[in-house]
Amino acid sequence: MRRTRAVVVMADTCWPSCATNLKGVILDMCGVLYDSGEGDGVAIPGSVEAVRKLKASDLKLRFCTNETQAAREKFVAKLQRLGFDICVSEVFSPAPAAVAVLRQRGLRPHLLVYDALLPEFDGIDTSDPNCVVIGDAAEKFSYANLNEAFRVLIGLEKPTLFSLGKGKYYKETDGLKLDVGVYMKALEYACDVEAEVIGKPSATFFQSVLNDMALQPHEVMMIGDDLVNDVGGAQQVGMRGVQVRTGKYRPSDQRHPSVIADGTADNLAQAVDVILNRRGKP
């Protein structure tokens, strides 16, 4: 994987090589566009206008999220209420991708997901489950519910576990919250199984977004707050990855032993301004 030094100042010489020949941008959502929390959450300052600027440019734009607490229609409607110009067809999330895999393999899942996500699995047979699907189930990650998922897996000759992402934590308006990756690891350990991750940082997931854009990886930049899942995942398929200092960003990210962002920005608004100002310049 290609590595450059992380930047601390937006004007660093790394940025022109990231931005001059771009044809598309992929944005993470939670922590980049908004912070989730009570009600609809809150838009991060400048992010609504940043999306508007990208849409007014000739860049292709998609949104790539590991959001698994609501069906796409619901959280897109929430973002629209926050002022974002966004539609469902532009958003890629793990649940629809998981449904496609389940149908392709003829699997019947035990679902440990947030109630609001269940409509995404309408039409999927969940009787006599032969696999487990977990998402960010929030308060549903009780001992009883985790134990039920464990019993399904441990009772299978070839246990199959799907995780809708592998994040460690995310940010809401009242602070950081444990994400699905923590519970994925518990089930992996208990059942001696390796989960199949559907969502970031899966290369297959990122490639599905690139295919929809009809662009090559080197033509696209990913902007996210998660160094490993957003930036690192994008870099693994050949995209450039830029981290914003909002959401789950921590200063220690810039000392990560294996993932180094191609650029950093205080927020999405700053990153978009640099991209649009540097495009086409030598």
C-alpha positions as YAML, in Angstrom:
chain: A
units: angstrom
residues:
- id: 1
  name: MET
  ca: [0.00, 0.00, 0.00]
- id: 2
  name: ARG
  ca: [1.27, 3.46, -0.88]
- id: 3
  name: ARG
  ca: [2.25, 5.70, 2.06]
- id: 4
  name: THR
  ca: [2.85, 9.42, 2.41]
- id: 5
  name: ARG
  ca: [3.45, 11.48, 5.51]
- id: 6
  name: ALA
  ca: [0.30, 12.75, 7.19]
- id: 7
  name: VAL
  ca: [-0.19, 16.48, 6.85]
- id: 8
  name: VAL
  ca: [-0.90, 18.83, 9.72]
- id: 9
  name: VAL
  ca: [-1.32, 22.03, 7.72]
- id: 10
  name: MET
  ca: [-3.73, 22.11, 4.82]
- id: 11
  name: ALA
  ca: [-1.29, 23.90, 2.50]
- id: 12
  name: ASP
  ca: [1.31, 21.11, 2.69]
- id: 13
  name: THR
  ca: [2.77, 19.96, -0.63]
- id: 14
  name: CYS
  ca: [1.02, 16.61, -0.30]
- id: 15
  name: TRP
  ca: [-2.32, 18.16, -1.21]
- id: 16
  name: PRO
  ca: [-1.80, 19.06, -4.88]
- id: 17
  name: SER
  ca: [-0.95, 15.46, -5.76]
- id: 18
  name: CYS
  ca: [-4.14, 14.33, -4.00]
- id: 19
  name: ALA
  ca: [-6.47, 16.83, -5.62]
- id: 20
  name: THR
  ca: [-5.30, 17.91, -9.04]
- id: 21
  name: ASN
  ca: [-6.71, 15.06, -11.16]
- id: 22
  name: LEU
  ca: [-9.75, 14.03, -9.14]
- id: 23
  name: LYS
  ca: [-12.95, 12.97, -10.86]
- id: 24
  name: GLY
  ca: [-14.90, 11.84, -7.81]
- id: 25
  name: VAL
  ca: [-15.24, 12.16, -4.04]
- id: 26
  name: ILE
  ca: [-16.70, 9.70, -1.53]
- id: 27
  name: LEU
  ca: [-17.81, 11.08, 1.83]
- id: 28
  name: ASP
  ca: [-18.30, 9.28, 5.09]
- id: 29
  name: MET
  ca: [-21.42, 10.54, 6.86]
- id: 30
  name: CYS
  ca: [-21.48, 10.31, 10.66]
- id: 31
  name: GLY
  ca: [-18.59, 12.36, 12.03]
- id: 32
  name: VAL
  ca: [-18.03, 14.12, 8.70]
- id: 33
  name: LEU
  ca: [-21.43, 15.51, 7.75]
- id: 34
  name: TYR
  ca: [-23.05, 15.39, 11.18]
- id: 35
  name: ASP
  ca: [-22.78, 14.09, 14.73]
- id: 36
  name: SER
  ca: [-25.60, 11.69, 15.60]
- id: 37
  name: GLY
  ca: [-27.48, 11.89, 18.86]
- id: 38
  name: GLU
  ca: [-30.81, 12.95, 20.29]
- id: 39
  name: GLY
  ca: [-33.34, 13.74, 17.60]
- id: 40
  name: ASP
  ca: [-31.68, 14.18, 14.22]
- id: 41
  name: GLY
  ca: [-28.28, 15.01, 15.69]
- id: 42
  name: VAL
  ca: [-26.46, 18.13, 14.51]
- id: 43
  name: ALA
  ca: [-24.79, 19.10, 11.26]
- id: 44
  name: ILE
  ca: [-21.07, 19.78, 11.63]
- id: 45
  name: PRO
  ca: [-20.47, 23.48, 10.87]
- id: 46
  name: GLY
  ca: [-19.77, 24.09, 7.18]
- id: 47
  name: SER
  ca: [-20.65, 20.58, 6.04]
- id: 48
  name: VAL
  ca: [-23.99, 21.43, 4.41]
- id: 49
  name: GLU
  ca: [-22.35, 24.11, 2.27]
- id: 50
  name: ALA
  ca: [-19.40, 21.80, 1.51]
- id: 51
  name: VAL
  ca: [-21.75, 19.18, 0.03]
- id: 52
  name: ARG
  ca: [-23.47, 21.91, -1.95]
- id: 53
  name: LYS
  ca: [-20.12, 23.02, -3.40]
- id: 54
  name: LEU
  ca: [-19.19, 19.48, -4.41]
- id: 55
  name: LYS
  ca: [-22.53, 19.02, -6.15]
- id: 56
  name: ALA
  ca: [-22.07, 22.30, -8.01]
- id: 57
  name: SER
  ca: [-18.70, 21.09, -9.32]
- id: 58
  name: ASP
  ca: [-18.09, 18.49, -12.05]
- id: 59
  name: LEU
  ca: [-16.96, 15.90, -9.50]
- id: 60
  name: LYS
  ca: [-19.00, 12.76, -9.01]
- id: 61
  name: LEU
  ca: [-20.15, 12.44, -5.40]
- id: 62
  name: ARG
  ca: [-21.21, 9.44, -3.35]
- id: 63
  name: PHE
  ca: [-21.76, 8.83, 0.36]
- id: 64
  name: CYS
  ca: [-20.35, 5.70, 1.99]
- id: 65
  name: THR
  ca: [-21.46, 4.87, 5.53]
- id: 66
  name: ASN
  ca: [-21.45, 2.06, 8.05]
- id: 67
  name: GLU
  ca: [-24.71, 3.42, 9.49]
- id: 68
  name: THR
  ca: [-26.75, 0.45, 10.69]
- id: 69
  name: GLN
  ca: [-29.21, 1.98, 13.13]
- id: 70
  name: ALA
  ca: [-31.76, 2.87, 10.46]
- id: 71
  name: ALA
  ca: [-32.78, 1.97, 6.92]
- id: 72
  name: ARG
  ca: [-31.26, 4.22, 4.27]
- id: 73
  name: GLU
  ca: [-34.53, 6.02, 3.58]
- id: 74
  name: LYS
  ca: [-34.82, 7.01, 7.23]
- id: 75
  name: PHE
  ca: [-31.34, 8.39, 7.79]
- id: 76
  name: VAL
  ca: [-31.29, 10.11, 4.38]
- id: 77
  name: ALA
  ca: [-34.53, 11.85, 5.40]
- id: 78
  name: LYS
  ca: [-32.82, 12.90, 8.64]
- id: 79
  name: LEU
  ca: [-29.91, 14.41, 6.73]
- id: 80
  name: GLN
  ca: [-32.30, 16.21, 4.43]
- id: 81
  name: ARG
  ca: [-33.94, 17.76, 7.48]
- id: 82
  name: LEU
  ca: [-30.49, 18.91, 8.59]
- id: 83
  name: GLY
  ca: [-30.16, 20.72, 5.26]
- id: 84
  name: PHE
  ca: [-28.11, 18.30, 3.15]
- id: 85
  name: ASP
  ca: [-28.74, 17.83, -0.56]
- id: 86
  name: ILE
  ca: [-28.67, 14.04, -0.65]
- id: 87
  name: CYS
  ca: [-30.76, 11.20, -2.03]
- id: 88
  name: VAL
  ca: [-30.96, 7.48, -1.28]
- id: 89
  name: SER
  ca: [-29.40, 6.39, -4.58]
- id: 90
  name: GLU
  ca: [-26.17, 8.23, -3.66]
- id: 91
  name: VAL
  ca: [-25.76, 6.40, -0.34]
- id: 92
  name: PHE
  ca: [-23.98, 3.07, 0.09]
- id: 93
  name: SER
  ca: [-24.51, 1.28, 3.39]
- id: 94
  name: PRO
  ca: [-23.87, -2.27, 4.64]
- id: 95
  name: ALA
  ca: [-27.41, -3.61, 5.05]
- id: 96
  name: PRO
  ca: [-28.40, -3.72, 1.34]
- id: 97
  name: ALA
  ca: [-25.01, -5.28, 0.55]
- id: 98
  name: ALA
  ca: [-25.60, -7.91, 3.25]
- id: 99
  name: VAL
  ca: [-29.05, -8.73, 1.85]
- id: 100
  name: ALA
  ca: [-27.50, -9.33, -1.57]
- id: 101
  name: VAL
  ca: [-24.93, -11.73, -0.05]
- id: 102
  name: LEU
  ca: [-27.57, -13.61, 1.93]
- id: 103
  name: ARG
  ca: [-29.73, -14.09, -1.15]
- id: 104
  name: GLN
  ca: [-26.78, -15.11, -3.30]
- id: 105
  name: ARG
  ca: [-25.71, -17.79, -0.81]
- id: 106
  name: GLY
  ca: [-29.20, -18.87, 0.22]
- id: 107
  name: LEU
  ca: [-28.53, -18.06, 3.89]
- id: 108
  name: ARG
  ca: [-31.05, -17.57, 6.68]
- id: 109
  name: PRO
  ca: [-29.73, -15.06, 9.22]
- id: 110
  name: HIS
  ca: [-30.19, -14.60, 12.90]
- id: 111
  name: LEU
  ca: [-30.31, -10.79, 13.06]
- id: 112
  name: LEU
  ca: [-28.72, -8.88, 15.91]
- id: 113
  name: VAL
  ca: [-29.38, -5.39, 14.60]
- id: 114
  name: TYR
  ca: [-31.15, -2.20, 15.62]
- id: 115
  name: ASP
  ca: [-34.95, -2.47, 15.25]
- id: 116
  name: ALA
  ca: [-35.06, 0.43, 12.79]
- id: 117
  name: LEU
  ca: [-32.78, -1.52, 10.41]
- id: 118
  name: LEU
  ca: [-35.07, -4.56, 10.19]
- id: 119
  name: PRO
  ca: [-37.05, -3.22, 7.18]
- id: 120
  name: GLU
  ca: [-33.87, -3.57, 5.09]
- id: 121
  name: PHE
  ca: [-34.17, -7.36, 5.61]
- id: 122
  name: ASP
  ca: [-37.83, -7.67, 4.60]
- id: 123
  name: GLY
  ca: [-38.27, -10.75, 2.44]
- id: 124
  name: ILE
  ca: [-35.26, -12.55, 3.92]
- id: 125
  name: ASP
  ca: [-36.07, -15.92, 5.54]
- id: 126
  name: THR
  ca: [-34.91, -15.85, 9.16]
- id: 127
  name: SER
  ca: [-36.34, -19.22, 10.22]
- id: 128
  name: ASP
  ca: [-33.92, -21.92, 11.39]
- id: 129
  name: PRO
  ca: [-30.94, -19.57, 10.99]
- id: 130
  name: ASN
  ca: [-27.67, -20.84, 9.53]
- id: 131
  name: CYS
  ca: [-25.65, -17.64, 10.03]
- id: 132
  name: VAL
  ca: [-25.58, -14.52, 12.19]
- id: 133
  name: VAL
  ca: [-25.66, -10.89, 11.05]
- id: 134
  name: ILE
  ca: [-24.73, -8.18, 13.54]
- id: 135
  name: GLY
  ca: [-24.87, -4.43, 13.12]
- id: 136
  name: ASP
  ca: [-24.68, -1.51, 15.52]
- id: 137
  name: ALA
  ca: [-27.48, -2.75, 17.73]
- id: 138
  name: ALA
  ca: [-26.84, -0.14, 20.47]
- id: 139
  name: GLU
  ca: [-28.81, -1.05, 23.61]
- id: 140
  name: LYS
  ca: [-29.81, -4.40, 22.03]
- id: 141
  name: PHE
  ca: [-26.24, -5.57, 22.67]
- id: 142
  name: SER
  ca: [-27.34, -7.12, 25.97]
- id: 143
  name: TYR
  ca: [-25.87, -10.28, 27.44]
- id: 144
  name: ALA
  ca: [-29.03, -12.21, 26.55]
- id: 145
  name: ASN
  ca: [-29.00, -11.09, 22.91]
- id: 146
  name: LEU
  ca: [-25.27, -11.69, 22.46]
- id: 147
  name: ASN
  ca: [-25.63, -15.09, 24.06]
- id: 148
  name: GLU
  ca: [-28.46, -15.97, 21.68]
- id: 149
  name: ALA
  ca: [-26.26, -15.06, 18.71]
- id: 150
  name: PHE
  ca: [-23.44, -17.11, 20.25]
- id: 151
  name: ARG
  ca: [-25.69, -20.16, 20.59]
- id: 152
  name: VAL
  ca: [-26.73, -19.95, 16.94]
- id: 153
  name: LEU
  ca: [-23.11, -19.79, 15.81]
- id: 154
  name: ILE
  ca: [-21.73, -22.43, 18.15]
- id: 155
  name: GLY
  ca: [-24.48, -24.83, 17.07]
- id: 156
  name: LEU
  ca: [-23.49, -24.66, 13.39]
- id: 157
  name: GLU
  ca: [-21.04, -27.11, 11.82]
- id: 158
  name: LYS
  ca: [-19.54, -24.23, 9.83]
- id: 159
  name: PRO
  ca: [-20.45, -21.02, 11.70]
- id: 160
  name: THR
  ca: [-20.83, -17.95, 9.51]
- id: 161
  name: LEU
  ca: [-20.79, -14.48, 11.05]
- id: 162
  name: PHE
  ca: [-21.42, -11.29, 9.09]
- id: 163
  name: SER
  ca: [-20.61, -7.93, 10.65]
- id: 164
  name: LEU
  ca: [-21.99, -4.71, 9.19]
- id: 165
  name: GLY
  ca: [-18.72, -2.86, 9.79]
- id: 166
  name: LYS
  ca: [-15.90, -3.29, 12.29]
- id: 167
  name: GLY
  ca: [-15.59, 0.14, 13.90]
- id: 168
  name: LYS
  ca: [-14.42, 0.39, 17.49]
- id: 169
  name: TYR
  ca: [-16.43, 3.47, 18.39]
- id: 170
  name: TYR
  ca: [-18.25, 6.46, 16.95]
- id: 171
  name: LYS
  ca: [-19.27, 9.89, 18.20]
- id: 172
  name: GLU
  ca: [-22.71, 11.10, 19.22]
- id: 173
  name: THR
  ca: [-23.56, 14.53, 20.57]
- id: 174
  name: ASP
  ca: [-23.11, 13.29, 24.16]
- id: 175
  name: GLY
  ca: [-19.78, 11.55, 23.56]
- id: 176
  name: LEU
  ca: [-18.18, 8.40, 22.17]
- id: 177
  name: LYS
  ca: [-20.12, 5.12, 21.89]
- id: 178
  name: LEU
  ca: [-18.95, 1.54, 21.38]
- id: 179
  name: ASP
  ca: [-19.45, 0.34, 17.80]
- id: 180
  name: VAL
  ca: [-20.22, -3.06, 16.29]
- id: 181
  name: GLY
  ca: [-16.59, -4.15, 15.95]
- id: 182
  name: VAL
  ca: [-16.31, -4.64, 19.71]
- id: 183
  name: TYR
  ca: [-19.17, -7.16, 19.75]
- id: 184
  name: MET
  ca: [-17.98, -8.76, 16.52]
- id: 185
  name: LYS
  ca: [-14.68, -9.54, 18.25]
- id: 186
  name: ALA
  ca: [-16.48, -11.09, 21.22]
- id: 187
  name: LEU
  ca: [-18.38, -13.50, 18.97]
- id: 188
  name: GLU
  ca: [-15.27, -14.28, 16.93]
- id: 189
  name: TYR
  ca: [-13.40, -15.18, 20.11]
- id: 190
  name: ALA
  ca: [-16.20, -17.23, 21.63]
- id: 191
  name: CYS
  ca: [-16.94, -19.20, 18.47]
- id: 192
  name: ASP
  ca: [-13.43, -19.42, 16.99]
- id: 193
  name: VAL
  ca: [-14.69, -17.86, 13.77]
- id: 194
  name: GLU
  ca: [-13.58, -14.93, 11.63]
- id: 195
  name: ALA
  ca: [-16.37, -12.55, 10.68]
- id: 196
  name: GLU
  ca: [-17.00, -11.50, 7.11]
- id: 197
  name: VAL
  ca: [-17.15, -7.71, 7.22]
- id: 198
  name: ILE
  ca: [-19.73, -6.07, 4.98]
- id: 199
  name: GLY
  ca: [-19.14, -2.33, 4.91]
- id: 200
  name: LYS
  ca: [-16.02, -0.27, 5.45]
- id: 201
  name: PRO
  ca: [-13.12, -1.17, 5.34]
- id: 202
  name: SER
  ca: [-14.08, -4.08, 3.05]
- id: 203
  name: ALA
  ca: [-12.45, -3.74, -0.39]
- id: 204
  name: THR
  ca: [-15.53, -5.27, -1.98]
- id: 205
  name: PHE
  ca: [-17.71, -2.60, -0.40]
- id: 206
  name: PHE
  ca: [-15.51, 0.25, -1.61]
- id: 207
  name: GLN
  ca: [-15.27, -1.31, -5.07]
- id: 208
  name: SER
  ca: [-19.07, -1.37, -5.34]
- id: 209
  name: VAL
  ca: [-19.09, 2.40, -4.85]
- id: 210
  name: LEU
  ca: [-16.35, 2.88, -7.47]
- id: 211
  name: ASN
  ca: [-18.28, 0.69, -9.90]
- id: 212
  name: ASP
  ca: [-21.37, 2.84, -9.44]
- id: 213
  name: MET
  ca: [-19.30, 5.96, -10.13]
- id: 214
  name: ALA
  ca: [-17.69, 4.31, -13.20]
- id: 215
  name: LEU
  ca: [-14.31, 5.61, -12.01]
- id: 216
  name: GLN
  ca: [-10.91, 4.09, -11.29]
- id: 217
  name: PRO
  ca: [-9.55, 4.17, -7.72]
- id: 218
  name: HIS
  ca: [-6.80, 6.70, -8.51]
- id: 219
  name: GLU
  ca: [-9.47, 9.13, -9.72]
- id: 220
  name: VAL
  ca: [-11.36, 9.18, -6.41]
- id: 221
  name: MET
  ca: [-10.72, 10.55, -2.92]
- id: 222
  name: MET
  ca: [-12.32, 9.27, 0.28]
- id: 223
  name: ILE
  ca: [-12.92, 11.74, 3.11]
- id: 224
  name: GLY
  ca: [-13.71, 10.35, 6.56]
- id: 225
  name: ASP
  ca: [-13.14, 10.72, 10.28]
- id: 226
  name: ASP
  ca: [-12.10, 7.09, 10.85]
- id: 227
  name: LEU
  ca: [-8.42, 6.61, 10.02]
- id: 228
  name: VAL
  ca: [-8.54, 2.83, 9.74]
- id: 229
  name: ASN
  ca: [-11.95, 2.12, 8.21]
- id: 230
  name: ASP
  ca: [-12.36, 5.22, 6.02]
- id: 231
  name: VAL
  ca: [-8.82, 6.24, 5.08]
- id: 232
  name: GLY
  ca: [-7.09, 2.87, 5.35]
- id: 233
  name: GLY
  ca: [-9.92, 1.01, 3.66]
- id: 234
  name: ALA
  ca: [-9.90, 3.43, 0.75]
- id: 235
  name: GLN
  ca: [-6.13, 3.27, 0.38]
- id: 236
  name: GLN
  ca: [-6.24, -0.52, 0.18]
- id: 237
  name: VAL
  ca: [-8.18, -0.32, -3.09]
- id: 238
  name: GLY
  ca: [-5.99, 2.45, -4.52]
- id: 239
  name: MET
  ca: [-7.89, 5.58, -3.57]
- id: 240
  name: ARG
  ca: [-6.47, 8.55, -1.70]
- id: 241
  name: GLY
  ca: [-7.75, 8.95, 1.84]
- id: 242
  name: VAL
  ca: [-8.18, 12.23, 3.72]
- id: 243
  name: GLN
  ca: [-9.07, 12.42, 7.41]
- id: 244
  name: VAL
  ca: [-11.05, 15.24, 8.98]
- id: 245
  name: ARG
  ca: [-10.51, 16.32, 12.58]
- id: 246
  name: THR
  ca: [-14.18, 15.95, 13.48]
- id: 247
  name: GLY
  ca: [-16.23, 12.99, 14.71]
- id: 248
  name: LYS
  ca: [-14.06, 10.22, 16.15]
- id: 249
  name: TYR
  ca: [-10.73, 11.82, 15.14]
- id: 250
  name: ARG
  ca: [-8.05, 11.72, 17.83]
- id: 251
  name: PRO
  ca: [-4.60, 13.39, 17.69]
- id: 252
  name: SER
  ca: [-3.08, 9.94, 18.22]
- id: 253
  name: ASP
  ca: [-4.38, 8.98, 14.76]
- id: 254
  name: GLN
  ca: [-1.44, 10.87, 13.25]
- id: 255
  name: ARG
  ca: [0.90, 8.43, 15.00]
- id: 256
  name: HIS
  ca: [-0.86, 5.27, 13.81]
- id: 257
  name: PRO
  ca: [1.67, 2.49, 13.14]
- id: 258
  name: SER
  ca: [0.30, 1.39, 9.77]
- id: 259
  name: VAL
  ca: [-2.24, 3.84, 8.32]
- id: 260
  name: ILE
  ca: [-1.13, 7.32, 7.26]
- id: 261
  name: ALA
  ca: [-3.63, 9.72, 5.72]
- id: 262
  name: ASP
  ca: [-2.81, 11.34, 2.39]
- id: 263
  name: GLY
  ca: [-4.07, 14.58, 3.92]
- id: 264
  name: THR
  ca: [-5.86, 15.95, 6.96]
- id: 265
  name: ALA
  ca: [-8.30, 18.82, 7.39]
- id: 266
  name: ASP
  ca: [-10.00, 20.51, 10.30]
- id: 267
  name: ASN
  ca: [-13.40, 19.66, 8.82]
- id: 268
  name: LEU
  ca: [-15.17, 18.80, 5.57]
- id: 269
  name: ALA
  ca: [-15.58, 22.44, 4.60]
- id: 270
  name: GLN
  ca: [-11.82, 22.98, 4.73]
- id: 271
  name: ALA
  ca: [-11.08, 19.79, 2.80]
- id: 272
  name: VAL
  ca: [-13.55, 20.67, 0.04]
- id: 273
  name: ASP
  ca: [-12.13, 24.17, -0.34]
- id: 274
  name: VAL
  ca: [-8.63, 22.73, -0.79]
- id: 275
  name: ILE
  ca: [-9.85, 20.16, -3.33]
- id: 276
  name: LEU
  ca: [-11.74, 22.68, -5.42]
- id: 277
  name: ASN
  ca: [-8.93, 25.25, -5.28]
- id: 278
  name: ARG
  ca: [-6.17, 22.80, -6.21]
- id: 279
  name: ARG
  ca: [-7.89, 20.88, -9.01]
- id: 280
  name: GLY
  ca: [-6.10, 21.17, -12.32]
- id: 281
  name: LYS
  ca: [-3.11, 23.03, -10.87]
- id: 282
  name: PRO
  ca: [0.41, 21.62, -11.33]
...
